[in-house]
């Protein structure tokens, strides 16, 4: 049997499922979205839920996670090099970090993450 979960994805449940289980499954995110949200929460940052079609949000959660990994590496690289950078380079890095933080906190449209699949698309 197929049902539509809270995040509008279609999920399979056993035909023998009782009405209580069907109600519970349809009133919460699907396992894939719940897993993406759990990863975001476990990293110490509650990222906003993405909005869009089921296909868009599933894809956008994966993209956002990839871009977040790129952002972590970008910040780590800055930490390693900050004493050797010129003032102009330091300013560029700080502005880029602020743009990245803003995107992760504020961008809720799945289409945004699909259009910005690389960190450079966000910070430059």
mmCIF file of N, CA and C in Angstrom:
data_model
loop_
_atom_site.group_PDB
_atom_site.id
_atom_site.type_symbol
_atom_site.label_atom_id
_atom_site.label_comp_id
_atom_site.label_asym_id
_atom_site.label_seq_id
_atom_site.Cartn_x
_atom_site.Cartn_y
_atom_site.Cartn_z
ATOM 1 N N UNK A 1 0.847 -1.167 0.000
ATOM 2 C CA UNK A 1 0.000 0.000 0.000
ATOM 3 C C UNK A 1 0.897 1.236 0.000
ATOM 4 N N UNK A 2 0.483 2.259 -0.712
ATOM 5 C CA UNK A 2 1.246 3.499 -0.770
ATOM 6 C C UNK A 2 0.461 4.597 -0.068
ATOM 7 N N UNK A 3 1.185 5.423 0.698
ATOM 8 C CA UNK A 3 0.565 6.586 1.338
ATOM 9 C C UNK A 3 1.449 7.804 1.082
ATOM 10 N N UNK A 4 0.886 8.977 1.303
ATOM 11 C CA UNK A 4 1.624 10.232 1.163
ATOM 12 C C UNK A 4 1.959 10.716 2.573
ATOM 13 N N UNK A 5 3.259 10.936 2.807
ATOM 14 C CA UNK A 5 3.698 11.376 4.130
ATOM 15 C C UNK A 5 3.606 12.903 4.238
ATOM 16 N N UNK A 6 3.983 13.434 5.380
ATOM 17 C CA UNK A 6 3.901 14.867 5.649
ATOM 18 C C UNK A 6 4.691 15.700 4.635
ATOM 19 N N UNK A 7 5.821 15.197 4.190
ATOM 20 C CA UNK A 7 6.679 15.941 3.260
ATOM 21 C C UNK A 7 6.265 15.706 1.803
ATOM 22 N N UNK A 8 5.113 15.081 1.608
ATOM 23 C CA UNK A 8 4.512 14.854 0.289
ATOM 24 C C UNK A 8 5.220 13.809 -0.562
ATOM 25 N N UNK A 9 6.022 12.936 0.055
ATOM 26 C CA UNK A 9 6.622 11.816 -0.660
ATOM 27 C C UNK A 9 5.684 10.618 -0.556
ATOM 28 N N UNK A 10 5.728 9.785 -1.562
ATOM 29 C CA UNK A 10 4.937 8.561 -1.548
ATOM 30 C C UNK A 10 5.796 7.458 -0.946
ATOM 31 N N UNK A 11 5.276 6.784 0.069
ATOM 32 C CA UNK A 11 6.034 5.702 0.699
ATOM 33 C C UNK A 11 5.191 4.434 0.745
ATOM 34 N N UNK A 12 5.875 3.309 0.739
ATOM 35 C CA UNK A 12 5.215 2.003 0.799
ATOM 36 C C UNK A 12 5.115 1.553 2.247
ATOM 37 N N UNK A 13 3.956 1.034 2.602
ATOM 38 C CA UNK A 13 3.787 0.397 3.905
ATOM 39 C C UNK A 13 3.087 -0.941 3.664
ATOM 40 N N UNK A 14 3.229 -1.864 4.599
ATOM 41 C CA UNK A 14 2.606 -3.180 4.397
ATOM 42 C C UNK A 14 1.081 -3.070 4.275
ATOM 43 N N UNK A 15 0.505 -3.918 3.442
ATOM 44 C CA UNK A 15 -0.954 -3.933 3.282
ATOM 45 C C UNK A 15 -1.658 -4.275 4.593
ATOM 46 N N UNK A 16 -0.953 -4.944 5.481
ATOM 47 C CA UNK A 16 -1.557 -5.351 6.754
ATOM 48 C C UNK A 16 -1.531 -4.240 7.805
ATOM 49 N N UNK A 17 -1.040 -3.064 7.468
ATOM 50 C CA UNK A 17 -0.928 -1.968 8.442
ATOM 51 C C UNK A 17 -2.317 -1.531 8.896
ATOM 52 N N UNK A 18 -2.430 -1.302 10.214
ATOM 53 C CA UNK A 18 -3.715 -0.841 10.735
ATOM 54 C C UNK A 18 -3.861 0.672 10.531
ATOM 55 N N UNK A 19 -5.050 1.194 10.769
ATOM 56 C CA UNK A 19 -5.335 2.612 10.525
ATOM 57 C C UNK A 19 -4.457 3.517 11.389
ATOM 58 N N UNK A 20 -4.146 3.088 12.608
ATOM 59 C CA UNK A 20 -3.283 3.880 13.480
ATOM 60 C C UNK A 20 -1.903 4.089 12.874
ATOM 61 N N UNK A 21 -1.330 3.022 12.325
ATOM 62 C CA UNK A 21 -0.008 3.126 11.698
ATOM 63 C C UNK A 21 -0.075 4.006 10.451
ATOM 64 N N UNK A 22 -1.124 3.868 9.672
ATOM 65 C CA UNK A 22 -1.293 4.694 8.473
ATOM 66 C C UNK A 22 -1.360 6.170 8.857
ATOM 67 N N UNK A 23 -2.123 6.483 9.901
ATOM 68 C CA UNK A 23 -2.236 7.874 10.364
ATOM 69 C C UNK A 23 -0.893 8.409 10.849
ATOM 70 N N UNK A 24 -0.161 7.588 11.610
ATOM 71 C CA UNK A 24 1.151 8.021 12.118
ATOM 72 C C UNK A 24 2.131 8.265 10.971
ATOM 73 N N UNK A 25 2.175 7.354 10.011
ATOM 74 C CA UNK A 25 3.115 7.479 8.897
ATOM 75 C C UNK A 25 2.781 8.677 8.001
ATOM 76 N N UNK A 26 1.493 8.973 7.843
ATOM 77 C CA UNK A 26 1.122 10.087 6.971
ATOM 78 C C UNK A 26 1.252 11.440 7.665
ATOM 79 N N UNK A 27 1.437 11.447 8.981
ATOM 80 C CA UNK A 27 1.542 12.717 9.702
ATOM 81 C C UNK A 27 2.969 13.071 10.094
ATOM 82 N N UNK A 28 3.940 12.340 9.555
ATOM 83 C CA UNK A 28 5.339 12.671 9.834
ATOM 84 C C UNK A 28 6.148 12.565 8.541
ATOM 85 N N UNK A 29 7.375 13.113 8.534
ATOM 86 C CA UNK A 29 8.196 13.038 7.317
ATOM 87 C C UNK A 29 8.553 11.597 6.969
ATOM 88 N N UNK A 30 8.814 11.362 5.687
ATOM 89 C CA UNK A 30 9.237 10.031 5.245
ATOM 90 C C UNK A 30 10.620 9.728 5.825
ATOM 91 N N UNK A 31 11.038 8.472 5.816
ATOM 92 C CA UNK A 31 12.343 8.122 6.385
ATOM 93 C C UNK A 31 13.512 8.890 5.766
ATOM 94 N N UNK A 32 13.476 9.145 4.465
ATOM 95 C CA UNK A 32 14.574 9.855 3.805
ATOM 96 C C UNK A 32 14.666 11.298 4.308
ATOM 97 N N UNK A 33 13.539 12.000 4.372
ATOM 98 C CA UNK A 33 13.546 13.385 4.858
ATOM 99 C C UNK A 33 13.861 13.433 6.353
ATOM 100 N N UNK A 34 13.338 12.491 7.112
ATOM 101 C CA UNK A 34 13.623 12.444 8.547
ATOM 102 C C UNK A 34 15.112 12.227 8.783
ATOM 103 N N UNK A 35 15.730 11.397 7.952
ATOM 104 C CA UNK A 35 17.158 11.146 8.073
ATOM 105 C C UNK A 35 17.960 12.399 7.751
ATOM 106 N N UNK A 36 17.574 13.124 6.701
ATOM 107 C CA UNK A 36 18.275 14.360 6.332
ATOM 108 C C UNK A 36 18.138 15.402 7.437
ATOM 109 N N UNK A 37 16.944 15.507 8.016
ATOM 110 C CA UNK A 37 16.730 16.458 9.107
ATOM 111 C C UNK A 37 17.532 16.050 10.341
ATOM 112 N N UNK A 38 17.606 14.755 10.601
ATOM 113 C CA UNK A 38 18.357 14.273 11.764
ATOM 114 C C UNK A 38 19.847 14.572 11.605
ATOM 115 N N UNK A 39 20.370 14.382 10.386
ATOM 116 C CA UNK A 39 21.785 14.706 10.145
ATOM 117 C C UNK A 39 22.046 16.191 10.371
ATOM 118 N N UNK A 40 21.138 17.031 9.892
ATOM 119 C CA UNK A 40 21.310 18.474 10.066
ATOM 120 C C UNK A 40 21.265 18.840 11.547
ATOM 121 N N UNK A 41 20.356 18.241 12.288
ATOM 122 C CA UNK A 41 20.232 18.523 13.711
ATOM 123 C C UNK A 41 21.435 17.998 14.480
ATOM 124 N N UNK A 42 21.914 16.819 14.101
ATOM 125 C CA UNK A 42 23.043 16.229 14.824
ATOM 126 C C UNK A 42 24.323 17.016 14.608
ATOM 127 N N UNK A 43 24.371 17.801 13.560
ATOM 128 C CA UNK A 43 25.546 18.618 13.304
ATOM 129 C C UNK A 43 25.481 19.919 14.093
ATOM 130 N N UNK A 44 24.488 20.036 14.967
ATOM 131 C CA UNK A 44 24.406 21.200 15.843
ATOM 132 C C UNK A 44 23.668 22.373 15.247
ATOM 133 N N UNK A 45 23.153 22.237 14.070
ATOM 134 C CA UNK A 45 22.451 23.340 13.435
ATOM 135 C C UNK A 45 21.110 22.831 12.927
ATOM 136 N N UNK A 46 20.065 23.463 13.379
ATOM 137 C CA UNK A 46 18.741 23.111 12.879
ATOM 138 C C UNK A 46 18.515 23.888 11.588
ATOM 139 N N UNK A 47 18.585 23.207 10.478
ATOM 140 C CA UNK A 47 18.364 23.849 9.191
ATOM 141 C C UNK A 47 16.870 23.846 8.888
ATOM 142 N N UNK A 48 16.399 24.865 8.177
ATOM 143 C CA UNK A 48 14.964 24.918 7.890
ATOM 144 C C UNK A 48 14.528 23.803 6.942
ATOM 145 N N UNK A 49 13.285 23.405 7.078
ATOM 146 C CA UNK A 49 12.696 22.408 6.191
ATOM 147 C C UNK A 49 12.539 23.039 4.810
ATOM 148 N N UNK A 50 12.818 22.272 3.787
ATOM 149 C CA UNK A 50 12.739 22.785 2.421
ATOM 150 C C UNK A 50 11.331 22.627 1.862
ATOM 151 N N UNK A 51 10.975 23.553 0.990
ATOM 152 C CA UNK A 51 9.646 23.554 0.375
ATOM 153 C C UNK A 51 9.774 23.318 -1.118
ATOM 154 N N UNK A 52 8.846 22.545 -1.652
ATOM 155 C CA UNK A 52 8.830 22.235 -3.081
ATOM 156 C C UNK A 52 8.135 20.904 -3.286
ATOM 157 N N UNK A 53 8.212 20.405 -4.490
ATOM 158 C CA UNK A 53 7.594 19.109 -4.763
ATOM 159 C C UNK A 53 8.396 18.004 -4.057
ATOM 160 N N UNK A 54 7.821 16.833 -4.003
ATOM 161 C CA UNK A 54 8.492 15.706 -3.347
ATOM 162 C C UNK A 54 9.841 15.412 -3.989
ATOM 163 N N UNK A 55 9.881 15.403 -5.312
ATOM 164 C CA UNK A 55 11.143 15.142 -6.007
ATOM 165 C C UNK A 55 12.152 16.249 -5.743
ATOM 166 N N UNK A 56 11.684 17.502 -5.805
ATOM 167 C CA UNK A 56 12.589 18.628 -5.585
ATOM 168 C C UNK A 56 13.192 18.586 -4.187
ATOM 169 N N UNK A 57 12.366 18.377 -3.173
ATOM 170 C CA UNK A 57 12.891 18.415 -1.803
ATOM 171 C C UNK A 57 13.847 17.267 -1.539
ATOM 172 N N UNK A 58 13.542 16.089 -2.047
ATOM 173 C CA UNK A 58 14.452 14.952 -1.848
ATOM 174 C C UNK A 58 15.817 15.260 -2.453
ATOM 175 N N UNK A 59 15.822 15.809 -3.641
ATOM 176 C CA UNK A 59 17.068 16.142 -4.327
ATOM 177 C C UNK A 59 17.760 17.312 -3.625
ATOM 178 N N UNK A 60 16.986 18.314 -3.239
ATOM 179 C CA UNK A 60 17.554 19.510 -2.611
ATOM 180 C C UNK A 60 18.197 19.196 -1.260
ATOM 181 N N UNK A 61 17.631 18.270 -0.488
ATOM 182 C CA UNK A 61 18.250 17.897 0.793
ATOM 183 C C UNK A 61 19.650 17.304 0.548
ATOM 184 N N UNK A 62 19.767 16.469 -0.476
ATOM 185 C CA UNK A 62 21.077 15.891 -0.804
ATOM 186 C C UNK A 62 22.063 16.971 -1.241
ATOM 187 N N UNK A 63 21.593 17.892 -2.065
ATOM 188 C CA UNK A 63 22.458 18.982 -2.542
ATOM 189 C C UNK A 63 22.897 19.853 -1.382
ATOM 190 N N UNK A 64 21.950 20.223 -0.516
ATOM 191 C CA UNK A 64 22.287 21.095 0.610
ATOM 192 C C UNK A 64 23.316 20.434 1.520
ATOM 193 N N UNK A 65 23.197 19.147 1.723
ATOM 194 C CA UNK A 65 24.172 18.429 2.546
ATOM 195 C C UNK A 65 25.561 18.454 1.896
ATOM 196 N N UNK A 66 25.615 18.275 0.576
ATOM 197 C CA UNK A 66 26.894 18.327 -0.155
ATOM 198 C C UNK A 66 27.512 19.723 -0.058
ATOM 199 N N UNK A 67 26.690 20.746 -0.243
ATOM 200 C CA UNK A 67 27.180 22.122 -0.169
ATOM 201 C C UNK A 67 27.632 22.440 1.260
ATOM 202 N N UNK A 68 26.938 21.884 2.228
ATOM 203 C CA UNK A 68 27.336 22.095 3.624
ATOM 204 C C UNK A 68 28.717 21.483 3.890
ATOM 205 N N UNK A 69 28.992 20.337 3.315
ATOM 206 C CA UNK A 69 30.325 19.740 3.440
ATOM 207 C C UNK A 69 31.380 20.639 2.800
ATOM 208 N N UNK A 70 31.061 21.201 1.637
ATOM 209 C CA UNK A 70 31.986 22.128 0.981
ATOM 210 C C UNK A 70 32.223 23.362 1.858
ATOM 211 N N UNK A 71 31.163 23.831 2.491
ATOM 212 C CA UNK A 71 31.259 25.016 3.347
ATOM 213 C C UNK A 71 32.147 24.737 4.560
ATOM 214 N N UNK A 72 32.011 23.559 5.152
ATOM 215 C CA UNK A 72 32.878 23.187 6.284
ATOM 216 C C UNK A 72 34.349 23.188 5.859
ATOM 217 N N UNK A 73 34.616 22.633 4.691
ATOM 218 C CA UNK A 73 35.990 22.599 4.183
ATOM 219 C C UNK A 73 36.499 24.012 3.902
ATOM 220 N N UNK A 74 35.661 24.858 3.345
ATOM 221 C CA UNK A 74 36.026 26.249 3.066
ATOM 222 C C UNK A 74 36.407 26.971 4.364
ATOM 223 N N UNK A 75 35.613 26.756 5.410
ATOM 224 C CA UNK A 75 35.901 27.395 6.701
ATOM 225 C C UNK A 75 37.175 26.829 7.322
ATOM 226 N N UNK A 76 37.388 25.533 7.190
ATOM 227 C CA UNK A 76 38.601 24.921 7.738
ATOM 228 C C UNK A 76 39.836 25.430 7.001
ATOM 229 N N UNK A 77 39.719 25.587 5.690
ATOM 230 C CA UNK A 77 40.834 26.108 4.903
ATOM 231 C C UNK A 77 41.163 27.538 5.334
ATOM 232 N N UNK A 78 40.138 28.328 5.566
ATOM 233 C CA UNK A 78 40.364 29.703 6.028
ATOM 234 C C UNK A 78 41.089 29.694 7.377
ATOM 235 N N UNK A 79 40.680 28.819 8.265
ATOM 236 C CA UNK A 79 41.326 28.742 9.585
ATOM 237 C C UNK A 79 42.798 28.386 9.471
ATOM 238 N N UNK A 80 43.119 27.515 8.513
ATOM 239 C CA UNK A 80 44.515 27.123 8.319
ATOM 240 C C UNK A 80 45.359 28.243 7.713
ATOM 241 N N UNK A 81 44.742 29.062 6.848
ATOM 242 C CA UNK A 81 45.507 30.045 6.088
ATOM 243 C C UNK A 81 45.337 31.487 6.552
ATOM 244 N N UNK A 82 44.493 31.759 7.532
ATOM 245 C CA UNK A 82 44.116 33.139 7.819
ATOM 246 C C UNK A 82 45.288 34.061 8.157
ATOM 247 N N UNK A 83 46.371 33.536 8.689
ATOM 248 C CA UNK A 83 47.494 34.393 9.052
ATOM 249 C C UNK A 83 48.409 34.701 7.860
ATOM 250 N N UNK A 84 48.218 33.984 6.764
ATOM 251 C CA UNK A 84 49.047 34.235 5.580
ATOM 252 C C UNK A 84 48.289 35.014 4.504
ATOM 253 N N UNK A 85 47.014 35.299 4.743
ATOM 254 C CA UNK A 85 46.202 36.001 3.750
ATOM 255 C C UNK A 85 46.346 37.508 3.889
ATOM 256 N N UNK A 86 46.181 38.189 2.776
ATOM 257 C CA UNK A 86 46.172 39.653 2.826
ATOM 258 C C UNK A 86 44.856 40.114 3.436
ATOM 259 N N UNK A 87 44.791 41.360 3.796
ATOM 260 C CA UNK A 87 43.564 41.907 4.387
ATOM 261 C C UNK A 87 42.384 41.755 3.422
ATOM 262 N N UNK A 88 42.624 42.002 2.146
ATOM 263 C CA UNK A 88 41.579 41.881 1.125
ATOM 264 C C UNK A 88 41.066 40.435 1.035
ATOM 265 N N UNK A 89 41.975 39.471 1.080
ATOM 266 C CA UNK A 89 41.582 38.055 1.042
ATOM 267 C C UNK A 89 40.791 37.678 2.292
ATOM 268 N N UNK A 90 41.212 38.194 3.444
ATOM 269 C CA UNK A 90 40.474 37.924 4.680
ATOM 270 C C UNK A 90 39.056 38.488 4.600
ATOM 271 N N UNK A 91 38.922 39.690 4.064
ATOM 272 C CA UNK A 91 37.595 40.290 3.912
ATOM 273 C C UNK A 91 36.726 39.454 2.984
ATOM 274 N N UNK A 92 37.308 38.976 1.868
ATOM 275 C CA UNK A 92 36.569 38.135 0.940
ATOM 276 C C UNK A 92 36.052 36.880 1.649
ATOM 277 N N UNK A 93 36.928 36.225 2.414
ATOM 278 C CA UNK A 93 36.540 35.004 3.123
ATOM 279 C C UNK A 93 35.434 35.286 4.136
ATOM 280 N N UNK A 94 35.532 36.361 4.870
ATOM 281 C CA UNK A 94 34.511 36.673 5.872
ATOM 282 C C UNK A 94 33.161 36.985 5.225
ATOM 283 N N UNK A 95 33.174 37.718 4.126
ATOM 284 C CA UNK A 95 31.921 37.994 3.404
ATOM 285 C C UNK A 95 31.338 36.694 2.852
ATOM 286 N N UNK A 96 32.197 35.846 2.319
ATOM 287 C CA UNK A 96 31.741 34.555 1.787
ATOM 288 C C UNK A 96 31.126 33.696 2.887
ATOM 289 N N UNK A 97 31.733 33.688 4.067
ATOM 290 C CA UNK A 97 31.187 32.917 5.190
ATOM 291 C C UNK A 97 29.821 33.463 5.577
ATOM 292 N N UNK A 98 29.685 34.785 5.620
ATOM 293 C CA UNK A 98 28.387 35.383 5.974
ATOM 294 C C UNK A 98 27.317 35.018 4.942
ATOM 295 N N UNK A 99 27.663 35.005 3.660
ATOM 296 C CA UNK A 99 26.717 34.610 2.611
ATOM 297 C C UNK A 99 26.312 33.147 2.778
ATOM 298 N N UNK A 100 27.286 32.305 3.082
ATOM 299 C CA UNK A 100 26.991 30.886 3.278
ATOM 300 C C UNK A 100 26.086 30.651 4.467
ATOM 301 N N UNK A 101 26.387 31.291 5.584
ATOM 302 C CA UNK A 101 25.558 31.133 6.790
ATOM 303 C C UNK A 101 24.136 31.600 6.507
ATOM 304 N N UNK A 102 24.002 32.728 5.813
ATOM 305 C CA UNK A 102 22.676 33.241 5.489
ATOM 306 C C UNK A 102 21.892 32.242 4.633
ATOM 307 N N UNK A 103 22.544 31.655 3.639
ATOM 308 C CA UNK A 103 21.867 30.689 2.773
ATOM 309 C C UNK A 103 21.381 29.481 3.566
ATOM 310 N N UNK A 104 22.226 28.949 4.438
ATOM 311 C CA UNK A 104 21.820 27.768 5.212
ATOM 312 C C UNK A 104 20.693 28.074 6.186
ATOM 313 N N UNK A 105 20.664 29.271 6.731
ATOM 314 C CA UNK A 105 19.622 29.622 7.704
ATOM 315 C C UNK A 105 18.319 30.073 7.061
ATOM 316 N N UNK A 106 18.408 30.729 5.908
ATOM 317 C CA UNK A 106 17.227 31.406 5.352
ATOM 318 C C UNK A 106 16.605 30.753 4.124
ATOM 319 N N UNK A 107 17.385 30.066 3.326
ATOM 320 C CA UNK A 107 16.854 29.538 2.063
ATOM 321 C C UNK A 107 16.035 28.269 2.302
ATOM 322 N N UNK A 108 14.731 28.371 2.041
ATOM 323 C CA UNK A 108 13.834 27.249 2.282
ATOM 324 C C UNK A 108 13.258 26.659 0.992
ATOM 325 N N UNK A 109 13.527 27.291 -0.119
ATOM 326 C CA UNK A 109 13.000 26.775 -1.388
ATOM 327 C C UNK A 109 13.940 25.712 -1.940
ATOM 328 N N UNK A 110 13.385 24.560 -2.244
ATOM 329 C CA UNK A 110 14.176 23.477 -2.821
ATOM 330 C C UNK A 110 14.815 23.926 -4.134
ATOM 331 N N UNK A 111 14.098 24.743 -4.890
ATOM 332 C CA UNK A 111 14.612 25.211 -6.177
ATOM 333 C C UNK A 111 15.919 25.991 -6.001
ATOM 334 N N UNK A 112 16.045 26.747 -4.911
ATOM 335 C CA UNK A 112 17.279 27.495 -4.669
ATOM 336 C C UNK A 112 18.476 26.549 -4.613
ATOM 337 N N UNK A 113 18.345 25.454 -3.857
ATOM 338 C CA UNK A 113 19.460 24.514 -3.691
ATOM 339 C C UNK A 113 19.731 23.751 -4.975
ATOM 340 N N UNK A 114 18.693 23.504 -5.763
ATOM 341 C CA UNK A 114 18.888 22.830 -7.043
ATOM 342 C C UNK A 114 19.647 23.749 -7.998
ATOM 343 N N UNK A 115 19.366 25.040 -7.942
ATOM 344 C CA UNK A 115 20.050 26.008 -8.807
ATOM 345 C C UNK A 115 21.454 26.360 -8.307
ATOM 346 N N UNK A 116 21.726 26.121 -7.035
ATOM 347 C CA UNK A 116 23.020 26.459 -6.427
ATOM 348 C C UNK A 116 23.659 25.189 -5.861
ATOM 349 N N UNK A 117 24.101 24.318 -6.747
ATOM 350 C CA UNK A 117 24.609 23.017 -6.342
ATOM 351 C C UNK A 117 26.062 23.019 -5.901
ATOM 352 N N UNK A 118 26.697 24.147 -5.958
ATOM 353 C CA UNK A 118 28.098 24.256 -5.563
ATOM 354 C C UNK A 118 28.243 25.458 -4.644
ATOM 355 N N UNK A 119 29.137 25.378 -3.695
ATOM 356 C CA UNK A 119 29.334 26.480 -2.748
ATOM 357 C C UNK A 119 29.678 27.782 -3.466
ATOM 358 N N UNK A 120 30.442 27.697 -4.541
ATOM 359 C CA UNK A 120 30.807 28.915 -5.280
ATOM 360 C C UNK A 120 29.594 29.658 -5.813
ATOM 361 N N UNK A 121 28.520 28.935 -6.131
ATOM 362 C CA UNK A 121 27.293 29.582 -6.604
ATOM 363 C C UNK A 121 26.660 30.452 -5.532
ATOM 364 N N UNK A 122 26.939 30.165 -4.287
ATOM 365 C CA UNK A 122 26.336 30.876 -3.158
ATOM 366 C C UNK A 122 27.207 32.028 -2.680
ATOM 367 N N UNK A 123 28.502 31.802 -2.592
ATOM 368 C CA UNK A 123 29.359 32.786 -1.928
ATOM 369 C C UNK A 123 30.009 33.805 -2.847
ATOM 370 N N UNK A 124 29.933 33.587 -4.137
ATOM 371 C CA UNK A 124 30.568 34.536 -5.059
ATOM 372 C C UNK A 124 29.527 35.413 -5.698
#
